[in-house]
Amino acid sequence: LETTKLNDWEREHRKNQKLSVAELVRRGTKIETNINQGLAVIESQRSDQERSDSAIAIEDQSLEITECFALAALTYLYVVSGAYPDPLELKDSVSRGMDVLNTLPGQKLLDRVVWPVCVIGCITSESKQELFRSIVTGGDVAMC
């Protein structure tokens, strides 16, 4: 939601020729910090889960699903803030998002992460599109 608000703000200020790049960066950095703090909490919780050796049922993939959304939000933020297509941060968020999507057990969870799949898939570089297709089709690339 905050990234969408930033996108609206940026468009409005650009249209009125009053865009301050410094303000765009400041606002974007604040959102990025919040998302990264949330991702750190997820990573900490995942470490706790792994230490307890608990088996995770398909129905209990909330960490991975939340992480997918957070990484997609981060990817979207980088696009809104003008980082597309080159910066390392954008490539990293897409790569991490693909890694998390790849850990989801089976195709049953993909319907829970449609928005992240769309965002990450749209920004995936040409060299990684085949890998992305494989992830979202469970290896059956002919489905795409």
PDB file of C-alpha atoms in Angstrom:
ATOM      1  CA  LEU A   1       0.000   0.000   0.000  1.00  0.00           C
ATOM      2  CA  GLU A   2       2.784   2.442   0.905  1.00  0.00           C
ATOM      3  CA  THR A   3       4.581   1.754  -2.379  1.00  0.00           C
ATOM      4  CA  THR A   4       1.385   2.381  -4.322  1.00  0.00           C
ATOM      5  CA  LYS A   5       0.966   5.681  -2.471  1.00  0.00           C
ATOM      6  CA  LEU A   6       4.565   6.550  -3.358  1.00  0.00           C
ATOM      7  CA  ASN A   7       3.872   5.702  -6.986  1.00  0.00           C
ATOM      8  CA  ASP A   8       0.823   7.992  -6.987  1.00  0.00           C
ATOM      9  CA  TRP A   9       2.818  10.759  -5.302  1.00  0.00           C
ATOM     10  CA  GLU A  10       5.655  10.423  -7.812  1.00  0.00           C
ATOM     11  CA  ARG A  11       3.305  10.497 -10.816  1.00  0.00           C
ATOM     12  CA  GLU A  12       1.410  13.525  -9.508  1.00  0.00           C
ATOM     13  CA  HIS A  13       4.606  15.485  -8.800  1.00  0.00           C
ATOM     14  CA  ARG A  14       6.168  14.488 -12.112  1.00  0.00           C
ATOM     15  CA  LYS A  15       2.993  15.568 -13.958  1.00  0.00           C
ATOM     16  CA  ASN A  16       3.074  18.935 -12.198  1.00  0.00           C
ATOM     17  CA  GLN A  17       6.825  19.226 -12.809  1.00  0.00           C
ATOM     18  CA  LYS A  18       7.448  19.435  -9.071  1.00  0.00           C
ATOM     19  CA  LEU A  19       9.193  16.126  -8.524  1.00  0.00           C
ATOM     20  CA  SER A  20      11.978  16.191  -5.982  1.00  0.00           C
ATOM     21  CA  VAL A  21      14.241  13.209  -6.541  1.00  0.00           C
ATOM     22  CA  ALA A  22      15.667  13.670  -3.041  1.00  0.00           C
ATOM     23  CA  GLU A  23      12.159  13.438  -1.550  1.00  0.00           C
ATOM     24  CA  LEU A  24      11.345  10.403  -3.707  1.00  0.00           C
ATOM     25  CA  VAL A  25      14.501   8.707  -2.469  1.00  0.00           C
ATOM     26  CA  ARG A  26      13.758   9.652   1.150  1.00  0.00           C
ATOM     27  CA  ARG A  27      10.235   8.254   0.968  1.00  0.00           C
ATOM     28  CA  GLY A  28      11.378   5.145  -0.885  1.00  0.00           C
ATOM     29  CA  THR A  29      14.183   4.514   1.597  1.00  0.00           C
ATOM     30  CA  LYS A  30      11.729   4.645   4.497  1.00  0.00           C
ATOM     31  CA  ILE A  31       9.512   2.028   2.828  1.00  0.00           C
ATOM     32  CA  GLU A  32      12.543  -0.101   1.920  1.00  0.00           C
ATOM     33  CA  THR A  33      13.745  -0.009   5.536  1.00  0.00           C
ATOM     34  CA  ASN A  34      10.345  -1.169   6.813  1.00  0.00           C
ATOM     35  CA  ILE A  35      10.193  -4.040   4.310  1.00  0.00           C
ATOM     36  CA  ASN A  36      13.755  -5.121   5.085  1.00  0.00           C
ATOM     37  CA  GLN A  37      12.996  -5.089   8.822  1.00  0.00           C
ATOM     38  CA  GLY A  38      10.021  -7.358   8.162  1.00  0.00           C
ATOM     39  CA  LEU A  39      12.187  -9.668   6.046  1.00  0.00           C
ATOM     40  CA  ALA A  40      14.714  -9.856   8.901  1.00  0.00           C
ATOM     41  CA  VAL A  41      11.927 -10.929  11.272  1.00  0.00           C
ATOM     42  CA  ILE A  42      10.860 -13.620   8.784  1.00  0.00           C
ATOM     43  CA  GLU A  43      14.444 -14.873   8.512  1.00  0.00           C
ATOM     44  CA  SER A  44      14.737 -14.996  12.299  1.00  0.00           C
ATOM     45  CA  GLN A  45      11.477 -16.927  12.588  1.00  0.00           C
ATOM     46  CA  ARG A  46      12.604 -19.327   9.856  1.00  0.00           C
ATOM     47  CA  SER A  47      15.847 -19.961  11.755  1.00  0.00           C
ATOM     48  CA  ASP A  48      13.858 -20.693  14.912  1.00  0.00           C
ATOM     49  CA  GLN A  49      11.641 -23.106  12.965  1.00  0.00           C
ATOM     50  CA  GLU A  50      14.628 -24.902  11.460  1.00  0.00           C
ATOM     51  CA  ARG A  51      16.264 -25.284  14.868  1.00  0.00           C
ATOM     52  CA  SER A  52      13.143 -26.875  16.284  1.00  0.00           C
ATOM     53  CA  ASP A  53      13.099 -29.377  13.394  1.00  0.00           C
ATOM     54  CA  SER A  54       9.350 -28.966  13.060  1.00  0.00           C
ATOM     55  CA  ALA A  55       7.681 -30.390   9.990  1.00  0.00           C
ATOM     56  CA  ILE A  56       5.797 -27.708   8.115  1.00  0.00           C
ATOM     57  CA  ALA A  57       2.510 -28.674   6.495  1.00  0.00           C
ATOM     58  CA  ILE A  58       1.442 -27.090   3.235  1.00  0.00           C
ATOM     59  CA  GLU A  59      -1.255 -25.201   5.127  1.00  0.00           C
ATOM     60  CA  ASP A  60       1.398 -23.658   7.384  1.00  0.00           C
ATOM     61  CA  GLN A  61       3.626 -21.867   4.886  1.00  0.00           C
ATOM     62  CA  SER A  62       2.850 -18.413   6.195  1.00  0.00           C
ATOM     63  CA  LEU A  63       6.505 -17.376   6.461  1.00  0.00           C
ATOM     64  CA  GLU A  64       7.228 -18.229   2.841  1.00  0.00           C
ATOM     65  CA  ILE A  65       4.016 -16.624   1.621  1.00  0.00           C
ATOM     66  CA  THR A  66       4.699 -13.461   3.636  1.00  0.00           C
ATOM     67  CA  GLU A  67       8.258 -13.390   2.349  1.00  0.00           C
ATOM     68  CA  CYS A  68       7.005 -13.683  -1.250  1.00  0.00           C
ATOM     69  CA  PHE A  69       4.768 -10.665  -0.746  1.00  0.00           C
ATOM     70  CA  ALA A  70       7.518  -8.671   0.989  1.00  0.00           C
ATOM     71  CA  LEU A  71      10.032  -9.361  -1.780  1.00  0.00           C
ATOM     72  CA  ALA A  72       7.467  -8.494  -4.454  1.00  0.00           C
ATOM     73  CA  ALA A  73       6.709  -5.246  -2.595  1.00  0.00           C
ATOM     74  CA  LEU A  74      10.424  -4.483  -2.483  1.00  0.00           C
ATOM     75  CA  THR A  75      10.719  -5.218  -6.212  1.00  0.00           C
ATOM     76  CA  TYR A  76       7.749  -2.948  -6.936  1.00  0.00           C
ATOM     77  CA  LEU A  77       9.291  -0.224  -4.757  1.00  0.00           C
ATOM     78  CA  TYR A  78      12.515  -0.315  -6.763  1.00  0.00           C
ATOM     79  CA  VAL A  79      10.545   0.032 -10.000  1.00  0.00           C
ATOM     80  CA  VAL A  80       8.443   2.914  -8.625  1.00  0.00           C
ATOM     81  CA  SER A  81      11.531   4.719  -7.343  1.00  0.00           C
ATOM     82  CA  GLY A  82      13.139   4.570 -10.772  1.00  0.00           C
ATOM     83  CA  ALA A  83      15.595   1.754 -10.143  1.00  0.00           C
ATOM     84  CA  TYR A  84      14.422  -0.365 -13.062  1.00  0.00           C
ATOM     85  CA  PRO A  85      16.099  -2.069 -14.940  1.00  0.00           C
ATOM     86  CA  ASP A  86      19.720  -2.174 -13.758  1.00  0.00           C
ATOM     87  CA  PRO A  87      20.350  -1.722 -10.052  1.00  0.00           C
ATOM     88  CA  LEU A  88      21.693  -4.546  -8.007  1.00  0.00           C
ATOM     89  CA  GLU A  89      18.927  -4.179  -5.395  1.00  0.00           C
ATOM     90  CA  LEU A  90      16.243  -4.845  -8.008  1.00  0.00           C
ATOM     91  CA  LYS A  91      18.023  -7.904  -9.367  1.00  0.00           C
ATOM     92  CA  ASP A  92      18.569  -9.157  -5.818  1.00  0.00           C
ATOM     93  CA  SER A  93      14.904  -8.796  -4.807  1.00  0.00           C
ATOM     94  CA  VAL A  94      13.778 -10.626  -7.966  1.00  0.00           C
ATOM     95  CA  SER A  95      16.334 -13.398  -7.427  1.00  0.00           C
ATOM     96  CA  ARG A  96      15.372 -13.795  -3.768  1.00  0.00           C
ATOM     97  CA  GLY A  97      11.694 -13.820  -4.734  1.00  0.00           C
ATOM     98  CA  MET A  98      12.330 -16.591  -7.252  1.00  0.00           C
ATOM     99  CA  ASP A  99      14.227 -18.553  -4.591  1.00  0.00           C
ATOM    100  CA  VAL A 100      11.290 -18.309  -2.171  1.00  0.00           C
ATOM    101  CA  LEU A 101       8.774 -19.254  -4.877  1.00  0.00           C
ATOM    102  CA  ASN A 102      10.951 -22.266  -5.624  1.00  0.00           C
ATOM    103  CA  THR A 103      10.712 -23.423  -1.986  1.00  0.00           C
ATOM    104  CA  LEU A 104       6.914 -23.539  -1.986  1.00  0.00           C
ATOM    105  CA  PRO A 105       5.869 -27.187  -1.807  1.00  0.00           C
ATOM    106  CA  GLY A 106       3.929 -27.831  -4.961  1.00  0.00           C
ATOM    107  CA  GLN A 107       1.617 -25.800  -7.105  1.00  0.00           C
ATOM    108  CA  LYS A 108      -1.139 -25.665  -4.470  1.00  0.00           C
ATOM    109  CA  LEU A 109       0.383 -22.569  -2.900  1.00  0.00           C
ATOM    110  CA  LEU A 110       0.854 -20.571  -6.096  1.00  0.00           C
ATOM    111  CA  ASP A 111      -2.768 -19.402  -5.982  1.00  0.00           C
ATOM    112  CA  ARG A 112      -1.921 -17.732  -2.661  1.00  0.00           C
ATOM    113  CA  VAL A 113       0.949 -15.726  -4.147  1.00  0.00           C
ATOM    114  CA  VAL A 114      -0.481 -14.528  -7.468  1.00  0.00           C
ATOM    115  CA  TRP A 115       0.525 -10.887  -7.004  1.00  0.00           C
ATOM    116  CA  PRO A 116       4.155 -11.730  -6.122  1.00  0.00           C
ATOM    117  CA  VAL A 117       4.329 -14.148  -9.067  1.00  0.00           C
ATOM    118  CA  CYS A 118       3.116 -11.390 -11.408  1.00  0.00           C
ATOM    119  CA  VAL A 119       5.487  -8.726 -10.055  1.00  0.00           C
ATOM    120  CA  ILE A 120       8.531 -10.987  -9.945  1.00  0.00           C
ATOM    121  CA  GLY A 121       7.706 -12.569 -13.301  1.00  0.00           C
ATOM    122  CA  CYS A 122       7.346  -9.190 -15.020  1.00  0.00           C
ATOM    123  CA  ILE A 123      10.761  -8.035 -13.837  1.00  0.00           C
ATOM    124  CA  THR A 124      12.633 -11.310 -14.321  1.00  0.00           C
ATOM    125  CA  SER A 125      15.474 -10.837 -16.790  1.00  0.00           C
ATOM    126  CA  GLU A 126      15.337 -12.647 -20.117  1.00  0.00           C
ATOM    127  CA  SER A 127      18.157 -14.932 -19.032  1.00  0.00           C
ATOM    128  CA  LYS A 128      16.080 -16.144 -16.055  1.00  0.00           C
ATOM    129  CA  GLN A 129      12.641 -16.352 -17.674  1.00  0.00           C
ATOM    130  CA  GLU A 130      12.942 -20.047 -18.443  1.00  0.00           C
ATOM    131  CA  LEU A 131      13.866 -20.752 -14.809  1.00  0.00           C
ATOM    132  CA  PHE A 132      10.913 -18.635 -13.660  1.00  0.00           C
ATOM    133  CA  ARG A 133       8.539 -20.557 -15.937  1.00  0.00           C
ATOM    134  CA  SER A 134       9.887 -23.801 -14.543  1.00  0.00           C
ATOM    135  CA  ILE A 135       9.271 -22.634 -10.975  1.00  0.00           C
ATOM    136  CA  VAL A 136       5.675 -21.557 -11.541  1.00  0.00           C
ATOM    137  CA  THR A 137       4.755 -24.588 -13.615  1.00  0.00           C
ATOM    138  CA  GLY A 138       6.415 -27.164 -11.417  1.00  0.00           C
ATOM    139  CA  GLY A 139       8.864 -28.002 -14.172  1.00  0.00           C
ATOM    140  CA  ASP A 140       6.232 -28.347 -16.913  1.00  0.00           C
ATOM    141  CA  VAL A 141       7.272 -25.317 -18.962  1.00  0.00           C
ATOM    142  CA  ALA A 142       4.813 -26.298 -21.718  1.00  0.00           C
ATOM    143  CA  MET A 143       2.045 -25.021 -19.402  1.00  0.00           C
ATOM    144  CA  CYS A 144       3.193 -21.391 -19.935  1.00  0.00           C
TER     145      CYS A 144
END
